[in-house]
Structures are given as C-alpha cells and as structure tokens.
mmCIF file of C-alpha atoms in Angstrom:
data_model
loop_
_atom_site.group_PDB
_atom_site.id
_atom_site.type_symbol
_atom_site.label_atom_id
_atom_site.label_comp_id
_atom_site.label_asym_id
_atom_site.label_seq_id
_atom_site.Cartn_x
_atom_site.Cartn_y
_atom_site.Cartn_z
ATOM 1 C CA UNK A 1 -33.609 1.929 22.776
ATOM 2 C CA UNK A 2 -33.628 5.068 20.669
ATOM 3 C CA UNK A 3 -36.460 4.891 18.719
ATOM 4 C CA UNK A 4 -37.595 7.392 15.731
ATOM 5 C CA UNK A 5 -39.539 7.766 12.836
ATOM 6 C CA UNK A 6 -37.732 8.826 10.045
ATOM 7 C CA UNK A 7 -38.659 11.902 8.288
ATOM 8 C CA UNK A 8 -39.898 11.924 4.735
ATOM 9 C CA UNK A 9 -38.153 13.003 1.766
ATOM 10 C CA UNK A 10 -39.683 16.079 0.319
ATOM 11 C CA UNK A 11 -42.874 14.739 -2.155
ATOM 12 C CA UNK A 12 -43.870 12.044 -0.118
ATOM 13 C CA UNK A 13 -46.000 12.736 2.308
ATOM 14 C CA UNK A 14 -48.399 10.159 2.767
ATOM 15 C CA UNK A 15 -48.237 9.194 6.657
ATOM 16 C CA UNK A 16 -48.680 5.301 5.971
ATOM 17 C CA UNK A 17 -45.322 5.675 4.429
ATOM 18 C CA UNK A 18 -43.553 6.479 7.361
ATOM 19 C CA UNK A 19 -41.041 4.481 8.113
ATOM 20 C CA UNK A 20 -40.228 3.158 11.498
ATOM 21 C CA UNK A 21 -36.595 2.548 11.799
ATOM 22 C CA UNK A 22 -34.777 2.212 15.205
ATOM 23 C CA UNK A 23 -31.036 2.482 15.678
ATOM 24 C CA UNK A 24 -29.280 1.299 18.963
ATOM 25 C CA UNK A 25 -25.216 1.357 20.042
ATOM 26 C CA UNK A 26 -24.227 3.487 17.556
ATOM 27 C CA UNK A 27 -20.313 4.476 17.882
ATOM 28 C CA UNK A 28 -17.282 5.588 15.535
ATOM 29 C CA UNK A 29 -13.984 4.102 16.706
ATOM 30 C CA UNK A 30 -11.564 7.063 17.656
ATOM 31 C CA UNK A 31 -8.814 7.698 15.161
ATOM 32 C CA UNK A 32 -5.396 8.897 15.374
ATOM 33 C CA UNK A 33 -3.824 12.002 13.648
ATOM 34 C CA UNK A 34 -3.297 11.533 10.498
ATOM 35 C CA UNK A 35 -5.211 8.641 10.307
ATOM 36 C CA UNK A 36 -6.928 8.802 7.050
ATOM 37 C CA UNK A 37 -10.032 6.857 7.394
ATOM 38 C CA UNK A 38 -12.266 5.877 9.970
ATOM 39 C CA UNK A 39 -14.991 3.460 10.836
ATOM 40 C CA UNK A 40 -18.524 3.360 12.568
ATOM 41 C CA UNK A 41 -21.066 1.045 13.692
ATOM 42 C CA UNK A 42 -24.295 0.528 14.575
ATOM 43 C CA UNK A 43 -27.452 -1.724 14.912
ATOM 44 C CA UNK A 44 -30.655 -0.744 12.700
ATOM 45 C CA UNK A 45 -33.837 -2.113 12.814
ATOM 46 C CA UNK A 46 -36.773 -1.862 9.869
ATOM 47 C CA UNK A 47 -40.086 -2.386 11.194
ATOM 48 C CA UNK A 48 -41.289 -2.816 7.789
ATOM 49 C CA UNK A 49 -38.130 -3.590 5.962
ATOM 50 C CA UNK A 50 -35.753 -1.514 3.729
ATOM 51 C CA UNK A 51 -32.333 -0.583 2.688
ATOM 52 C CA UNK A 52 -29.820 2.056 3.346
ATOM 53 C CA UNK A 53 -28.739 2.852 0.363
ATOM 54 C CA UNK A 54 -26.261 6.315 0.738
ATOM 55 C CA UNK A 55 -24.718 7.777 4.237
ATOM 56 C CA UNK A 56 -23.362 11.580 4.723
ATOM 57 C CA UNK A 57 -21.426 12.412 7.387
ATOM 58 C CA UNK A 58 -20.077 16.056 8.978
ATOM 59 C CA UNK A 59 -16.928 14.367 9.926
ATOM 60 C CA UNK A 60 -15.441 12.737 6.373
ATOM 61 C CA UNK A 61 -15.708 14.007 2.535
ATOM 62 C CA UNK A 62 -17.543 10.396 2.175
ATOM 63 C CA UNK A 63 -19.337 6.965 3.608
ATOM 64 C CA UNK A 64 -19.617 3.899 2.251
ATOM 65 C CA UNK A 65 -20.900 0.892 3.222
ATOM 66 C CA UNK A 66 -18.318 -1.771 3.298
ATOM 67 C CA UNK A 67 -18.693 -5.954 4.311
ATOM 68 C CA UNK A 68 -15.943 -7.882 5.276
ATOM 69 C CA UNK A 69 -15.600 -11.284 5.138
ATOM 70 C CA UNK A 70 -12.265 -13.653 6.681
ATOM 71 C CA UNK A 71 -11.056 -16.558 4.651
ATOM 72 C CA UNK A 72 -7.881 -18.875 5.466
ATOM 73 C CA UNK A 73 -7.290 -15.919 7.487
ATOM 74 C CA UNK A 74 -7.764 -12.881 4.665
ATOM 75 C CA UNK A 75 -9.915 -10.045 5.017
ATOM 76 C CA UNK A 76 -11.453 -9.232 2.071
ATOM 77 C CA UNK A 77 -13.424 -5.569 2.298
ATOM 78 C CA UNK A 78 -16.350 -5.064 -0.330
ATOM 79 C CA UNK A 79 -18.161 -1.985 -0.691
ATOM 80 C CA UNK A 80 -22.090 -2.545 -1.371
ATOM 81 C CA UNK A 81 -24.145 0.280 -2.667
ATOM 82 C CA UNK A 82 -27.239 -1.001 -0.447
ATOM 83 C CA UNK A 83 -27.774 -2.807 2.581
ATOM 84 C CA UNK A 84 -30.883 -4.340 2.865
ATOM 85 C CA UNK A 85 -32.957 -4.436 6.108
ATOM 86 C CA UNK A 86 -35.752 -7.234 6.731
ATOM 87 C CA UNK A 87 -38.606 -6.221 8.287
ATOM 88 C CA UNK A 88 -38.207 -6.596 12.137
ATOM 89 C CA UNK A 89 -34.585 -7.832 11.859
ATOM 90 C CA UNK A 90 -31.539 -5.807 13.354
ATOM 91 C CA UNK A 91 -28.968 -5.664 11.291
ATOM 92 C CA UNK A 92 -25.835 -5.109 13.350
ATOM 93 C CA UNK A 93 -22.588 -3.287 11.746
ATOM 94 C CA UNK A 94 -19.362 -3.958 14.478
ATOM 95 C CA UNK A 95 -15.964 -4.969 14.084
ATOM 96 C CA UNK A 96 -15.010 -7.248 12.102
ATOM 97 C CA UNK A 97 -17.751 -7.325 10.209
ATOM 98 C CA UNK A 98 -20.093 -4.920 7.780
ATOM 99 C CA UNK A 99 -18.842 -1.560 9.203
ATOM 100 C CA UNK A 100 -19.253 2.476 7.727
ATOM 101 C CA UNK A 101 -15.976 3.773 6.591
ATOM 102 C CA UNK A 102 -15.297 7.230 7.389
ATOM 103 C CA UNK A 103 -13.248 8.591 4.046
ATOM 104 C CA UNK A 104 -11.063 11.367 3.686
ATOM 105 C CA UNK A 105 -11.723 12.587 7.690
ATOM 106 C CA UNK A 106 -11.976 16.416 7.647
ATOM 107 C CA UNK A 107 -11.032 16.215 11.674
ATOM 108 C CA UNK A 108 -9.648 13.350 13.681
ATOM 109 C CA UNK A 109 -12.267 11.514 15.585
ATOM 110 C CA UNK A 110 -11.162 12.363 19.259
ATOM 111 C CA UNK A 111 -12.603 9.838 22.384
ATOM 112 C CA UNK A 112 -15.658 11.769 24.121
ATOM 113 C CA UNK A 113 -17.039 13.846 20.817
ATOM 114 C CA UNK A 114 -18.994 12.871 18.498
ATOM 115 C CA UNK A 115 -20.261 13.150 14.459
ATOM 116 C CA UNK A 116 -23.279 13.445 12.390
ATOM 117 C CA UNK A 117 -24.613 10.717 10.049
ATOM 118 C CA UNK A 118 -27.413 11.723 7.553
ATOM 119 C CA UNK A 119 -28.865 7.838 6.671
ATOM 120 C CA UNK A 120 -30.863 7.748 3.591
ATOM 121 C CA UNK A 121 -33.199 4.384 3.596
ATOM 122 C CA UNK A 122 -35.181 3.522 0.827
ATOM 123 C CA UNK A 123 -38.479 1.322 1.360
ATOM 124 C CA UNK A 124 -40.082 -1.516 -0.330
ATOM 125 C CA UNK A 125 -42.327 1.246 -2.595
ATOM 126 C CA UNK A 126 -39.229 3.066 -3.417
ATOM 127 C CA UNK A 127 -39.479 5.581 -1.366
ATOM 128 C CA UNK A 128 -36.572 7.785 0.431
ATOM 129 C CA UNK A 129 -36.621 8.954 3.399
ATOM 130 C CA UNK A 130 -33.717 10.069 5.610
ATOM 131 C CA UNK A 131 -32.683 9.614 9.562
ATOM 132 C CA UNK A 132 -30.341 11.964 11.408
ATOM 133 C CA UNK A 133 -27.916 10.096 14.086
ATOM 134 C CA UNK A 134 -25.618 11.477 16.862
ATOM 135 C CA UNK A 135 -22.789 9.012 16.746
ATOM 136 C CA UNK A 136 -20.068 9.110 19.695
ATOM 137 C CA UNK A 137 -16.788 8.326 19.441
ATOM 138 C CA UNK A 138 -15.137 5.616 21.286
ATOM 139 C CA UNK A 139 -11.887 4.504 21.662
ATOM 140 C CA UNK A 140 -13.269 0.613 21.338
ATOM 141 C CA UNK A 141 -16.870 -1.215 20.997
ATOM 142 C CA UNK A 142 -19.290 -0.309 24.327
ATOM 143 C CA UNK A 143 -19.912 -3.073 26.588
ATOM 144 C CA UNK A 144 -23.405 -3.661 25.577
ATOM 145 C CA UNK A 145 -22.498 -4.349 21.867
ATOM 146 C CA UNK A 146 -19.512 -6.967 22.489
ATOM 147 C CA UNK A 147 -20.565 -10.107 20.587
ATOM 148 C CA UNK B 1 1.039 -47.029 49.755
ATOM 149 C CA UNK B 2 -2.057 -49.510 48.768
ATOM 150 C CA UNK B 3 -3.473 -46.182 47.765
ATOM 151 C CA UNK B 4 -0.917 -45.120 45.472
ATOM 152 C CA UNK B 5 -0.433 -48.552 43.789
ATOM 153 C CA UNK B 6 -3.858 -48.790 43.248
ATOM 154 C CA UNK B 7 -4.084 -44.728 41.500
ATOM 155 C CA UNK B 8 -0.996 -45.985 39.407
ATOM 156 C CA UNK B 9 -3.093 -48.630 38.099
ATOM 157 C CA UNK B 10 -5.839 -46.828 37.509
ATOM 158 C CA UNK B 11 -3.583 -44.226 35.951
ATOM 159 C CA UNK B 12 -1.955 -47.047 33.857
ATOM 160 C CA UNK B 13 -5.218 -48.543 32.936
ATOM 161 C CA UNK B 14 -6.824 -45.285 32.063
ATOM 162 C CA UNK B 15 -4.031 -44.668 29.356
ATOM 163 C CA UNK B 16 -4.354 -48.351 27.768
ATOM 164 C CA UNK B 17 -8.379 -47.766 27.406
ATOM 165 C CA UNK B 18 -7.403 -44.154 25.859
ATOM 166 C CA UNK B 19 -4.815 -45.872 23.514
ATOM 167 C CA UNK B 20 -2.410 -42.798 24.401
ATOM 168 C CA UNK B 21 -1.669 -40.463 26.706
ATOM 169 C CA UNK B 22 -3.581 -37.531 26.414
ATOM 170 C CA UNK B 23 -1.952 -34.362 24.689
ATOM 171 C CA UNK B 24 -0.138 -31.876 26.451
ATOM 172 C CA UNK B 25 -2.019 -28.275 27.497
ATOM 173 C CA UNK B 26 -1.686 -25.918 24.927
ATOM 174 C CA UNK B 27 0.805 -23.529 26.563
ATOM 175 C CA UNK B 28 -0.218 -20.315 24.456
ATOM 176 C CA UNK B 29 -3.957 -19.306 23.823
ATOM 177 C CA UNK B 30 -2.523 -18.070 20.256
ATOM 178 C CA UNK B 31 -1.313 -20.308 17.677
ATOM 179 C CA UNK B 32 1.693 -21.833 18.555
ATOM 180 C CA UNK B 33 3.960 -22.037 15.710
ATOM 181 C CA UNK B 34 7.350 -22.575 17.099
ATOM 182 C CA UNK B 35 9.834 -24.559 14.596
ATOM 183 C CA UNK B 36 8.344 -22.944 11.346
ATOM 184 C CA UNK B 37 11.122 -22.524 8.836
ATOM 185 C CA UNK B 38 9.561 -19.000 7.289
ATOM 186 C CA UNK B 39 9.532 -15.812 8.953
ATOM 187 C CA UNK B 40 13.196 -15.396 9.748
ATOM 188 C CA UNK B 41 13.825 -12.155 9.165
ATOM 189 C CA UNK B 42 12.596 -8.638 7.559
ATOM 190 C CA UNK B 43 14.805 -5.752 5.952
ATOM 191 C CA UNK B 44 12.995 -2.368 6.239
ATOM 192 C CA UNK B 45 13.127 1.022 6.804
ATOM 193 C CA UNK B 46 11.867 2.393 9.769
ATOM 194 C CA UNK B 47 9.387 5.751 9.543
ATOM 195 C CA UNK B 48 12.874 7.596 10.669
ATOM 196 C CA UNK B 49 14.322 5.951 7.094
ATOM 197 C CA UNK B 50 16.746 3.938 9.449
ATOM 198 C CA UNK B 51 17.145 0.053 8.025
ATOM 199 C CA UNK B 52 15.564 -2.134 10.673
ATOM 200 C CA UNK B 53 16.004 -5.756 11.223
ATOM 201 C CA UNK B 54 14.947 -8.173 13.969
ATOM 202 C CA UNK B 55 18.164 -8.721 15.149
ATOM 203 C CA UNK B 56 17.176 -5.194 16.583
ATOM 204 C CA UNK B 57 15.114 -5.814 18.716
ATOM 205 C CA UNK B 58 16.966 -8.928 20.142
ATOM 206 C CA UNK B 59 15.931 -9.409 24.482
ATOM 207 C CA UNK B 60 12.301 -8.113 23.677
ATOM 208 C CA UNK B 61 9.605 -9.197 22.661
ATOM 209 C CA UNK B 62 8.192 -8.503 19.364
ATOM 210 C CA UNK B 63 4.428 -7.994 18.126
ATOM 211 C CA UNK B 64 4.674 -7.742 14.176
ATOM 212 C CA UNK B 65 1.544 -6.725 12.094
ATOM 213 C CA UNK B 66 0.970 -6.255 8.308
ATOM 214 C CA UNK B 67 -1.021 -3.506 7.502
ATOM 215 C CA UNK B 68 -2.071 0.011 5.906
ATOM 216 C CA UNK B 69 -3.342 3.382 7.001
ATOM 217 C CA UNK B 70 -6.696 3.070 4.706
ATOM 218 C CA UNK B 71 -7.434 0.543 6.710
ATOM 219 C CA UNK B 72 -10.790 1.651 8.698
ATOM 220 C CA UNK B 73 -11.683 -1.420 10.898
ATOM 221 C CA UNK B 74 -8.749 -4.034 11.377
ATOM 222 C CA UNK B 75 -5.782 -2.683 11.114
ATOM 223 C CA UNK B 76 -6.489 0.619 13.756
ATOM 224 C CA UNK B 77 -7.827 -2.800 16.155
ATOM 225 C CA UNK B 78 -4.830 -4.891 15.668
ATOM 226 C CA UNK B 79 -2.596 -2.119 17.010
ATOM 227 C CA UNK B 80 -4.392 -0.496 19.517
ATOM 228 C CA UNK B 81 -4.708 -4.008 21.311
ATOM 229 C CA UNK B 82 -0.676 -4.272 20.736
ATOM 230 C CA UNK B 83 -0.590 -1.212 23.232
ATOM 231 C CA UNK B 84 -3.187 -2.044 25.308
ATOM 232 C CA UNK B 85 -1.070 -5.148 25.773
ATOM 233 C CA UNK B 86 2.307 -3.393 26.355
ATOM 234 C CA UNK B 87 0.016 -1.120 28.949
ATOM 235 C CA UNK B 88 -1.163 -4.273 30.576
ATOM 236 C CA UNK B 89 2.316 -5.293 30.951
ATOM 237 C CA UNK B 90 3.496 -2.361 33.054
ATOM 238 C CA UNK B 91 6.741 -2.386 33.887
ATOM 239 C CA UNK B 92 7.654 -5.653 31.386
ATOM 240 C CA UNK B 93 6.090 -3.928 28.593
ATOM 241 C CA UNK B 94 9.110 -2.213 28.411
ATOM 242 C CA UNK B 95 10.479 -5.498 26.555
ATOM 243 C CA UNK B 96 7.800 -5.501 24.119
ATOM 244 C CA UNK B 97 8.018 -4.263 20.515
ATOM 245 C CA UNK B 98 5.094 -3.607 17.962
ATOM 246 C CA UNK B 99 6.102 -2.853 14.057
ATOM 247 C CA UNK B 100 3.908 -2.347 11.494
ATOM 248 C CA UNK B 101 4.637 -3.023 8.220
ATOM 249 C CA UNK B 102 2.455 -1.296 5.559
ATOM 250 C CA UNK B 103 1.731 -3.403 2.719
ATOM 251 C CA UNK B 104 0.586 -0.089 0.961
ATOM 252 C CA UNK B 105 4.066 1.980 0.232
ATOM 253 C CA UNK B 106 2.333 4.267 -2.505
ATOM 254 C CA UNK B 107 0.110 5.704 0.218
ATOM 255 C CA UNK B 108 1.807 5.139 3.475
ATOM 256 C CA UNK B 109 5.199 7.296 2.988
ATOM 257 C CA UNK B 110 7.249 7.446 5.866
ATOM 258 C CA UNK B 111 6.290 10.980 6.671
ATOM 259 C CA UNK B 112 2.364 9.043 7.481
ATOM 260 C CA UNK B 113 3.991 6.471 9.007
ATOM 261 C CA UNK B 114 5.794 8.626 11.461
ATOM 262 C CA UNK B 115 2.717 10.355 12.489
ATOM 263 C CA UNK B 116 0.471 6.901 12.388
ATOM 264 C CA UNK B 117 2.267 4.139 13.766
ATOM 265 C CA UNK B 118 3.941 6.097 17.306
ATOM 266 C CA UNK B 119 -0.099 7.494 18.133
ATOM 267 C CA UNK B 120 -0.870 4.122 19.312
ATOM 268 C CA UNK B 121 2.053 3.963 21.548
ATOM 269 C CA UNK B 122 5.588 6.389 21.069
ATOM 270 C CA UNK B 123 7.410 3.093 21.112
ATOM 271 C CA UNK B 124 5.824 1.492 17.840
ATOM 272 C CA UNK B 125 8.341 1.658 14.601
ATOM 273 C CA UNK B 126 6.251 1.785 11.302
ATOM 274 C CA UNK B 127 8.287 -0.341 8.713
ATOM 275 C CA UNK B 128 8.252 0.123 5.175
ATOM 276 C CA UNK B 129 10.352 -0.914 2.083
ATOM 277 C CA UNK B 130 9.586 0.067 -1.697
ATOM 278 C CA UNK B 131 7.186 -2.319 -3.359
ATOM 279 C CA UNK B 132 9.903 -5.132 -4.486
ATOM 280 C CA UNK B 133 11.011 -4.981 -0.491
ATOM 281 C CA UNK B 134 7.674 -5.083 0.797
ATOM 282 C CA UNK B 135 6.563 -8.169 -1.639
ATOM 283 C CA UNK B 136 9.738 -10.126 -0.359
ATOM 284 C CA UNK B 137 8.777 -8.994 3.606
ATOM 285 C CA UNK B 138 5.367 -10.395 2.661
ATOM 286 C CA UNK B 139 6.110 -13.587 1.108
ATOM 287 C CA UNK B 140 8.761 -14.047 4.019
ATOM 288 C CA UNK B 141 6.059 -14.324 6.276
ATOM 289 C CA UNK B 142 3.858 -15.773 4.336
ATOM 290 C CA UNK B 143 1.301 -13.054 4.300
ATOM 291 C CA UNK B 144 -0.805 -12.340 2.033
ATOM 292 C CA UNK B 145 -1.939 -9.013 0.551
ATOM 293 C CA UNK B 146 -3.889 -8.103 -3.031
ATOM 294 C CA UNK B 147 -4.665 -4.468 -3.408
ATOM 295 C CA UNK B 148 -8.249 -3.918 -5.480
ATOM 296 C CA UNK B 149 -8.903 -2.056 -8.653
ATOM 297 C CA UNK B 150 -9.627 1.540 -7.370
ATOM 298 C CA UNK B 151 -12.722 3.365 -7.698
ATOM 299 C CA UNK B 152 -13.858 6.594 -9.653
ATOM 300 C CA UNK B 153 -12.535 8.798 -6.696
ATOM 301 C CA UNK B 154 -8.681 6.704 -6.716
ATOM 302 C CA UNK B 155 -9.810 5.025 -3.392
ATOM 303 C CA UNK B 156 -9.141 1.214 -2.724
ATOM 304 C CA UNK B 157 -8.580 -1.384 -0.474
ATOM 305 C CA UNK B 158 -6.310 -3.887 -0.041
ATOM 306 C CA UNK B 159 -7.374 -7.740 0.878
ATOM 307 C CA UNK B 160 -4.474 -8.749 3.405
ATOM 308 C CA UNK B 161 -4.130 -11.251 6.246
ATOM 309 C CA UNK B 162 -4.924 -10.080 9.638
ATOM 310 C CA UNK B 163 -2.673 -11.706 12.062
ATOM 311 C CA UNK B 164 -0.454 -10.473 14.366
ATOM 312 C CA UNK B 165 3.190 -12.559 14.585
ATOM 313 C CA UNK B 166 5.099 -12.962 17.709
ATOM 314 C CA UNK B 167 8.598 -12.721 18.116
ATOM 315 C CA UNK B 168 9.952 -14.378 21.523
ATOM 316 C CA UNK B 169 13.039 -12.639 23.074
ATOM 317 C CA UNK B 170 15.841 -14.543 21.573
ATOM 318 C CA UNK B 171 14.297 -13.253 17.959
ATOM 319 C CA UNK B 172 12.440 -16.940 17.362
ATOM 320 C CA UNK B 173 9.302 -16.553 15.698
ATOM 321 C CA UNK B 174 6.631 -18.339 17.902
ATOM 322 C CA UNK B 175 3.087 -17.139 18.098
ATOM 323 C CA UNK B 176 0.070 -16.339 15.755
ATOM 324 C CA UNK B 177 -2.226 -14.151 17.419
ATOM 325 C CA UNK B 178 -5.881 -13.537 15.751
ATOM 326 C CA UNK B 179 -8.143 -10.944 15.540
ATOM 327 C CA UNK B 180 -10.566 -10.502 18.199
ATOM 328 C CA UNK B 181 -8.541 -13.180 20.697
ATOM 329 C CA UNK B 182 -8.741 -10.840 23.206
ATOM 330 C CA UNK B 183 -6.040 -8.494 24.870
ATOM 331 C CA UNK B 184 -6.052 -10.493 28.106
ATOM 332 C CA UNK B 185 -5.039 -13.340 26.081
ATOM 333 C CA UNK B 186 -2.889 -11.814 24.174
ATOM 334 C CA UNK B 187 -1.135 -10.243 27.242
ATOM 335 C CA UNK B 188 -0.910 -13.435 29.178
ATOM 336 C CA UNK B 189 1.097 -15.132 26.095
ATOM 337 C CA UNK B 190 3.677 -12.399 26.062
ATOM 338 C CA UNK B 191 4.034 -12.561 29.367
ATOM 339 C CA UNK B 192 4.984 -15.999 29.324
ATOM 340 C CA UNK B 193 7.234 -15.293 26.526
ATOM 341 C CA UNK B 194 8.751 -12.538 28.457
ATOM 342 C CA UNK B 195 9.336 -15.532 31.217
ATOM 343 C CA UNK B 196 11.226 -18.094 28.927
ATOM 344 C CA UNK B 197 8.367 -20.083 27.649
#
C-alpha cells in the first residue's frame, strides 16, 4: 500500500492537521485516438475523514468527479462537486461505478505511460490540502482491483 | 433391467413430488431473447457515409451496441470486450460483427466515428443517422437514451442503456449481453451462435 501524508495548503501549517490519506490501485483506462474523454480510478482512504472536492490532471483540460448508477438497465452519470471520505473507510472508484472523467484529453492515454493527478481534499475543519498521484494507464482494471 | 425399471420409477416419482419437470438449462449465459417482435432491423450510415442494414451482415454474427464517444467508462468497456471477444474467437471471429451506433449525432460526426469505432478492432462499422434516424434506431430496439442539460463549459452526458444485442447468423435477434458478464461468457455464447444454436 502506498501510503502518504498529504501536503498542506499554503497557511496551514499546524502539523495536527495533517492529513493521512492513502491511495491504492490507482489506473486510467487507455483510450483510443480521438477518443475524447477518458476515465480513472482509484481506492482512497481518510484516516480521519474528508472529501475530495476538485482534481487537476496533466493529461485533460479538466476532472470531474462523476457517480453512476444502473436502473432497468440505464446508466445514469451524475457529476458531484465532492466526494466525501469517512474516516478509515476506502472509498473505491472502478468501473461501473463512481469513476474520474478525463475531459477534453490533451494526448491519448497510451497502455504502459502514465498521468498526473493533483487531488485537492478538504478536512472536517475546512482545511485544503492537496496529494500528488502517478496514475498508469491500463488497457483494463489490474487483477488486484477486480470486484 | 430391474435396475433400470426401478431408476424409471424413481425418475417418474421424482417428477410427480416436483409437480413438473424441471426447466431446461439455460443455453446462453446472456439473456436469451429469441422470438422478440422488436429489433428487426436498423437503417444507418456507416462512418464511410455508406447506408448499412443488417441484412449486411447476413452469415455473421453480429454484436450491436448503443453508444457515444463522451462516454468515459461504459461505452470504451462495452467495445473493447466486443474485440476481445472476436480475438478470443480466432479464426471464427472472422464471422463476427460489432456496430456502434452513437446515440449522440451532434458530437459524433462520421469523421469521429471513423477514427473511434475501427481503434478497437479495423473491422468495427460506427453507425450513425441524423437525430430523427437515430430516435427511430433507438426506439426499434427499445433502447433508451436522454441526453442532460449541459454545463457552463457545453459538456454533457447522455443517460442510455448499456447492453450489448446479439444478432445470430441468419440476422435473428437473440441475445442480451450485460455489462460486466464477462468476455469468456460472452465469447462462449457467440460461439455457440456461430455453431447453430
């Protein structure tokens, strides 16, 4: 498990405010040319509980949040301005579920490279604070993060 | 011959405590929905602007999905298991066909479609009709799609069903594959299809 302590935003410095945050199976599903948008997953955990409230990637113009929910069949995608994350709970993000969509790709996300996703978490005090992830790019979901 | 008597009555015996004989084995691990009197046909234009129908693609076996480019999670899924299962097939996946019809013509022109739809496998045809066409290919197949109010930047998305409809080789439609079934399963049904089932 990859685990880091996120770096605070500039003014808040108190150390008791750091918050521990751990992210595991991380991965952006590959995209074709001219494929306009992508998608990318991962699991994060909030030792003391917050919410990701805005993403930035080096790969796509923007990042939103987006849940997804199937009924009589129909997938119905919803963008949500936060996600919240319970303390000690991992909150997963994979296929056919919540997911990160990848808009307006500058590049196309070719198998074996990877992107940059700035994470910007907000705690219970109101506090930002922002996490830096590597995030490969797969053609489909690693082994260890099949349901 | 005791033997046998005696497992014919037990056989017999067994079916008058079940009240029935029990049902057949699904043959499919998709939805079977052989008979249905929708989903007949389709009249599109393929990404080269040539007007496609089923009739087309008449000895093969077809794997039809409704869809759209700005589509980040489920609709990039649906077809890259269609070629996984045509790659699975080897040599028989040579009588398998995938379409995609977008259900977003403002966005998907043909020119996107031509690029899109042959990266997941060069033997793919992206379909696409104006919006009138693609409401009547829609409501043909009973598919459902409701595009959302778009957001400060133009963006939106489009609720739609996500199943993929299966064509058998004498142009009957028979199967309803889901999302996330699995390309094994997937594979194995078209294989039987491929084999007269």
């Amino acid at each position: 498990m990859l685990l880091v302590c996120a770096a605070l935003a500039a003014g808040a410095s108190t150390p008791a405010a750091a918050e521990s945050i751990s992210i595991r199976h991380a991965w952006a599903r590959a995209t074709v040319a001219a494929q306009p948008v992508g998608a990318a997953y991962l699991e994060i955990t909030s030792e003391r509980g917050a919410a990701l409230v805005d993403l930035h990637s080096d790969a796509a113009e923007f990042v939103e949040m987006h849940t997804m929910s199937h009924e009589g069949g129909v997938m119905r995608m919803r963008r949500v301005e936060r996600l919240p994350l319970p303390p000690g709970q991992a909150v997963r993000l994979a296929p056919g579920g919540t997911h990160l969509m990848l808009l307006d790709l500058k590049r196309p996300l070719r198998t074996g490279e990877s992107l940059s996703l700035v994470l910007t978490l907000q705690d219970s005090a109101g506090r930002h604070s922002t996490q830096h992830v590597i995030v490969p790019v797969r053609a489909s979901a690693p082994a260890e993060a099949h349901r | 011959m005791i033997a046998r008597s005696f497992a014919l009555t037990l056989a017999a015996a067994l079916l008058v405590a079940c009240g029935q004989p029990a049902p057949p084995q699904p043959v499919f691990a998709s939805t079977d929905i052989s008979g249905v009197p929708w989903g007949r046909d389709l009249q599109l234009a393929d990404h080269q602007g040539r007007p496609r129908k089923l009739a087309d693609f008449h000895g093969k076996a077809v794997m039809l999905f409704f869809g759209f480019t700005h589509c980040p999670d489920v609709c990039p899924t649906a077809l890259s298991d269609m070629a996984r299962v045509r790659a699975q097939l080897g040599a028989e996946g040579q009588r398998v066909q995938g379409l995609f019809v977008t259900v977003d013509p403002k966005r998907d022109t043909p020119q996107l479609l031509a690029q899109y739809v042959p990266a997941f496998d060069p033997s793919f045809l992206g379909l696409r009709g104006d919006e009138k066409a693609t409401a009547a290919a829609a409501a043909e197949f009973k598919v459902f799609f409701a595009p959302q109010k778009p957001d400060a930047r133009g963006n939106y998305t489009i609720d739609h069903s996500g199943a993929i409809f299966v064509f058998d080789p004498q142009g009957r439609l028979r199967l309803l594959m889901r999302p996330g079934m699995g390309v094994d399963a997937m594979a194995a049904d078209i294989a039987k299809l491929l084999k007269g089932a």
